[in-house]
Tab-separated table of C-alpha atoms in Angstrom:
chain	number	residue	atom	x	y	z
I	1	MET	CA	-33.255	-38.559	19.072
I	2	SER	CA	-30.835	-37.687	16.348
I	3	ILE	CA	-31.240	-34.103	14.505
I	4	THR	CA	-28.892	-33.562	11.749
I	5	VAL	CA	-27.724	-30.112	11.611
I	6	ARG	CA	-26.239	-27.717	8.640
I	7	ILE	CA	-22.931	-26.012	9.644
I	8	PRO	CA	-22.652	-22.805	7.061
I	9	THR	CA	-19.062	-22.622	5.375
I	10	VAL	CA	-18.479	-19.487	7.819
I	11	LEU	CA	-18.683	-21.653	11.018
I	12	ARG	CA	-16.599	-24.723	9.830
I	13	SER	CA	-13.416	-23.408	11.050
I	14	ALA	CA	-15.333	-24.007	14.511
I	15	THR	CA	-16.703	-27.241	14.005
I	16	GLY	CA	-13.140	-29.139	12.681
I	17	GLY	CA	-14.700	-28.741	9.184
I	18	ALA	CA	-17.958	-30.750	9.078
I	19	ALA	CA	-20.421	-29.884	6.682
I	20	THR	CA	-22.779	-31.580	9.237
I	21	ILE	CA	-23.402	-32.529	12.933
I	22	SER	CA	-25.272	-35.018	14.689
I	23	ALA	CA	-27.273	-33.752	17.743
I	24	THR	CA	-29.788	-34.633	20.557
I	25	GLY	CA	-33.173	-32.646	21.846
I	26	SER	CA	-36.570	-31.489	21.931
I	27	THR	CA	-35.828	-27.938	20.814
I	28	ILE	CA	-33.326	-25.717	18.927
I	29	GLY	CA	-32.662	-24.149	21.981
I	30	GLU	CA	-31.566	-28.025	23.357
I	31	ILE	CA	-29.583	-28.328	19.561
I	32	LEU	CA	-27.734	-25.623	19.581
I	33	ALA	CA	-26.676	-25.847	23.569
I	34	GLN	CA	-25.471	-29.036	22.905
I	35	LEU	CA	-23.975	-27.411	19.436
I	36	ALA	CA	-22.045	-24.776	21.891
I	37	SER	CA	-21.233	-27.056	24.222
I	38	ASP	CA	-19.244	-29.537	21.983
I	39	HIS	CA	-17.905	-26.468	19.517
I	40	PRO	CA	-16.749	-23.626	21.171
I	41	GLY	CA	-15.780	-21.277	18.722
I	42	VAL	CA	-19.706	-21.521	17.140
I	43	GLN	CA	-21.186	-20.198	20.913
I	44	PRO	CA	-20.534	-16.399	19.945
I	45	GLN	CA	-22.252	-16.788	16.383
I	46	LEU	CA	-25.297	-18.463	17.811
I	47	PHE	CA	-26.572	-16.731	20.817
I	48	ASN	CA	-26.311	-12.930	22.020
I	49	GLU	CA	-24.426	-12.724	25.123
I	50	ASP	CA	-27.729	-12.427	26.994
I	51	GLY	CA	-28.279	-16.607	25.322
I	52	THR	CA	-31.024	-15.239	23.047
I	53	LEU	CA	-30.472	-16.180	19.532
I	54	HIS	CA	-28.229	-14.275	17.416
I	55	LYS	CA	-30.580	-11.557	15.459
I	56	PHE	CA	-27.982	-11.780	12.305
I	57	LEU	CA	-28.745	-16.101	12.466
I	58	ASN	CA	-30.880	-17.503	9.962
I	59	VAL	CA	-32.381	-21.096	11.655
I	60	TYR	CA	-34.483	-23.548	10.624
I	61	VAL	CA	-36.023	-26.914	11.072
I	62	ASN	CA	-36.445	-28.545	7.139
I	63	ASP	CA	-37.684	-25.331	5.618
I	64	ASP	CA	-39.535	-23.760	8.241
I	65	ASP	CA	-37.602	-20.754	9.504
I	66	VAL	CA	-37.463	-20.926	13.905
I	67	ARG	CA	-38.445	-17.403	13.970
I	68	TYR	CA	-42.537	-18.371	13.226
I	69	LEU	CA	-42.289	-21.366	15.543
I	70	GLY	CA	-41.460	-20.500	18.506
I	71	GLY	CA	-37.408	-19.292	18.454
I	72	LEU	CA	-35.250	-21.814	20.882
I	73	GLN	CA	-38.275	-23.496	22.172
I	74	ALA	CA	-39.760	-25.057	18.461
I	75	PRO	CA	-40.013	-28.561	18.857
I	76	VAL	CA	-37.546	-31.032	17.240
I	77	ALA	CA	-37.864	-34.111	16.460
I	78	ASP	CA	-35.973	-37.428	15.440
I	79	GLY	CA	-34.902	-37.479	11.491
I	80	ASP	CA	-35.511	-33.002	11.281
I	81	GLU	CA	-32.860	-31.373	9.137
I	82	VAL	CA	-32.196	-27.986	11.309
I	83	THR	CA	-30.296	-25.326	9.198
I	84	LEU	CA	-28.247	-22.430	10.229
I	85	LEU	CA	-27.396	-19.352	7.976
I	86	PRO	CA	-25.666	-16.170	8.514
I	87	ALA	CA	-28.313	-13.858	7.556
I	88	VAL	CA	-27.116	-11.706	4.634
I	89	ALA	CA	-27.749	-7.902	5.447
I	90	GLY	CA	-26.690	-4.401	5.233
I	91	GLY	CA	-26.994	-0.417	4.764
I	92	PHE	CA	-26.880	2.645	5.867
I	93	ALA	CA	-28.030	2.144	9.191
O	1	MET	CA	-12.509	-10.679	-10.275
O	2	LEU	CA	-16.495	-11.527	-10.789
O	3	THR	CA	-17.615	-12.576	-13.955
O	4	LEU	CA	-21.343	-11.576	-15.201
O	5	THR	CA	-23.500	-10.893	-18.071
O	6	SER	CA	-24.686	-7.956	-19.602
O	7	GLU	CA	-28.141	-9.962	-19.050
O	8	GLN	CA	-27.100	-10.612	-15.281
O	9	ARG	CA	-26.105	-7.159	-14.874
O	10	ASP	CA	-29.231	-5.729	-15.822
O	11	ALA	CA	-31.009	-8.103	-14.209
O	12	MET	CA	-29.231	-6.582	-10.903
O	13	VAL	CA	-30.106	-2.927	-11.468
O	14	ALA	CA	-33.731	-3.514	-12.839
O	15	HIS	CA	-34.216	-5.346	-9.983
O	16	CYS	CA	-32.931	-2.491	-7.760
O	17	ILE	CA	-35.060	0.556	-9.811
O	18	ARG	CA	-38.260	-1.846	-8.996
O	19	ASN	CA	-37.162	-1.849	-5.047
O	20	LEU	CA	-37.089	1.730	-5.295
O	21	PRO	CA	-37.652	3.685	-2.701
O	22	ASN	CA	-36.491	0.782	-0.300
O	23	GLU	CA	-33.108	-1.186	-1.397
O	24	GLY	CA	-33.008	-3.835	-3.324
O	25	CYS	CA	-31.156	-6.984	-2.455
O	26	GLY	CA	-30.496	-10.014	-3.848
O	27	LEU	CA	-27.704	-13.652	-4.384
O	28	LEU	CA	-25.177	-14.501	-6.709
O	29	VAL	CA	-24.443	-18.364	-7.879
O	30	GLY	CA	-22.500	-19.870	-9.437
O	31	SER	CA	-18.465	-21.067	-9.291
O	32	ASP	CA	-15.802	-21.029	-6.817
O	33	ASP	CA	-14.199	-18.467	-9.207
O	34	GLY	CA	-16.941	-15.834	-9.644
O	35	VAL	CA	-18.494	-16.867	-12.878
O	36	ILE	CA	-21.897	-15.998	-12.359
O	37	SER	CA	-24.637	-18.650	-13.146
O	38	GLN	CA	-27.560	-17.449	-12.144
O	39	VAL	CA	-28.497	-13.709	-10.241
O	40	VAL	CA	-31.557	-14.710	-7.147
O	41	PRO	CA	-33.570	-11.341	-7.034
O	42	SER	CA	-34.892	-11.582	-2.727
O	43	ALA	CA	-37.404	-9.238	-1.394
O	44	ASN	CA	-35.654	-6.977	0.925
O	45	VAL	CA	-37.458	-8.544	4.665
O	46	ALA	CA	-35.609	-5.176	6.222
O	47	ASP	CA	-38.465	-3.175	4.170
O	48	SER	CA	-36.328	-0.063	4.193
O	49	ALA	CA	-34.447	2.242	2.249
O	50	ARG	CA	-31.516	2.396	4.015
O	51	VAL	CA	-30.959	-1.292	4.601
O	52	TYR	CA	-31.464	-4.445	3.581
O	53	GLU	CA	-32.023	-7.939	4.029
O	54	ILE	CA	-32.479	-10.711	2.288
O	55	GLU	CA	-35.195	-12.359	2.441
O	56	PRO	CA	-34.736	-16.131	4.725
O	57	LYS	CA	-36.646	-18.834	2.585
O	58	VAL	CA	-34.503	-17.320	-0.136
O	59	LEU	CA	-32.084	-17.666	1.279
O	60	LEU	CA	-32.686	-21.303	2.536
O	61	ARG	CA	-34.170	-22.457	-1.154
O	62	THR	CA	-30.567	-21.201	-2.573
O	63	PHE	CA	-28.178	-22.606	-0.973
O	64	ARG	CA	-29.430	-25.918	-1.207
O	65	ALA	CA	-30.348	-25.780	-5.378
O	66	ALA	CA	-26.660	-24.173	-5.346
O	67	ASP	CA	-25.355	-27.551	-3.258
O	68	ASP	CA	-27.319	-30.352	-5.760
O	69	SER	CA	-26.252	-28.193	-8.854
O	70	GLY	CA	-22.796	-28.765	-7.390
O	71	GLU	CA	-22.666	-24.445	-7.348
O	72	VAL	CA	-21.935	-22.502	-4.465
O	73	VAL	CA	-23.602	-19.112	-3.232
O	74	ALA	CA	-21.017	-16.412	-4.380
O	75	GLY	CA	-22.352	-13.913	-3.047
O	76	CYS	CA	-24.650	-11.489	-2.787
O	77	PHE	CA	-26.081	-7.462	-4.100
O	78	HIS	CA	-27.590	-4.649	-2.334
O	79	SER	CA	-28.696	-1.221	-4.023
O	80	HIS	CA	-27.519	2.296	-2.111
O	81	THR	CA	-30.632	4.371	-3.220
O	82	HIS	CA	-28.547	7.639	-1.951
O	83	SER	CA	-25.030	6.603	-1.486
O	84	ASP	CA	-21.898	5.707	-3.766
O	85	ALA	CA	-21.149	1.776	-4.598
O	86	TYR	CA	-19.240	1.390	-1.600
O	87	PRO	CA	-19.557	-0.853	1.715
O	88	SER	CA	-21.327	1.267	4.266
O	89	PRO	CA	-19.597	0.275	7.870
O	90	THR	CA	-22.585	-2.185	8.598
O	91	ASP	CA	-22.171	-3.734	4.862
O	92	ILE	CA	-18.536	-4.543	6.590
O	93	ALA	CA	-19.961	-5.382	9.387
O	94	GLN	CA	-22.419	-7.746	8.491
O	95	ALA	CA	-20.350	-9.643	5.839
O	96	PRO	CA	-20.804	-13.073	6.488
O	97	ASP	CA	-18.237	-15.028	4.336
O	98	PRO	CA	-14.519	-13.888	3.203
O	99	SER	CA	-15.111	-16.170	-0.161
O	100	TRP	CA	-18.340	-13.634	-1.311
O	101	HIS	CA	-17.972	-11.143	-3.717
O	102	TYR	CA	-20.603	-8.127	-2.826
O	103	VAL	CA	-21.877	-6.365	-5.198
O	104	LEU	CA	-23.116	-2.292	-4.981
O	105	VAL	CA	-25.207	-1.242	-6.950
O	106	SER	CA	-25.722	2.953	-6.922
O	107	LEU	CA	-29.041	4.587	-7.802
O	108	ARG	CA	-27.652	7.923	-7.110
O	109	VAL	CA	-26.360	8.311	-10.634
O	110	THR	CA	-28.108	7.818	-13.860
O	111	PRO	CA	-27.170	5.536	-15.758
O	112	PRO	CA	-27.070	3.068	-12.415
O	113	VAL	CA	-23.274	2.342	-10.896
O	114	LEU	CA	-22.712	-1.509	-10.180
O	115	ARG	CA	-19.244	-2.130	-8.634
O	116	SER	CA	-17.982	-5.361	-6.592
O	117	TYR	CA	-15.586	-6.237	-3.240
O	118	ARG	CA	-14.142	-8.606	-1.668
O	119	ILE	CA	-14.790	-7.784	2.357
O	120	VAL	CA	-12.089	-10.440	4.613
O	121	ASP	CA	-11.194	-9.015	8.255
O	122	GLY	CA	-13.236	-6.102	8.091
O	123	ASP	CA	-10.628	-4.895	4.864
O	124	VAL	CA	-12.993	-3.878	1.219
O	125	THR	CA	-10.895	-4.495	-1.420
O	126	GLU	CA	-12.854	-3.949	-5.002
O	127	GLU	CA	-12.551	-6.128	-7.841
O	128	THR	CA	-12.418	-5.896	-11.497
O	129	VAL	CA	-16.344	-7.039	-13.029
O	130	THR	CA	-15.519	-8.418	-16.331
O	131	ILE	CA	-18.911	-8.899	-18.674
O	132	ARG	CA	-19.100	-11.543	-21.281
């Protein structure tokens, strides 16, 4: 079981410059936990302190946003591509 | 420095006006040195006059297309409907990428004012916008 994870530019300093990383697991939660375990610098960008997915990170399995697929429980399968992109958000409040 | 065509500048302002009363937003695609090739308008999924968030699907599609064409997502734009064209504390705190150009369109005044900023580790620096 191998999943390709695409790392956004702003997280590459924490992954030794790697733009893609291979991971194994059956859910998004397992994939991201492995990523954080292998590259501790990304942990605070992926997860809130309570272990939930960081609000300002978009996570996609192939073309789909995981928030519509069950969040950290979203299933992944061999050959899937997971993309991480920081949310582009801001404003007055 | 950010380099735009007058059509790109007008497209950003027009998109922000269309989104009133909410904030309007979108992405900028171009080269590493800030020459913009494409303005990509997005829905504001925050659906708010005070905050914005780029539609996640637009974000994914734009990053992939830029990768495929050898370009980069060079920045983003959004409007301030009732305040000046300067990044708010939230904009600064949430700025994801120090290499990006952050364009603000203020609709507080007529005609609207467009300015561009770099935001690095919380430090905001205005940059020149050149219309080519």
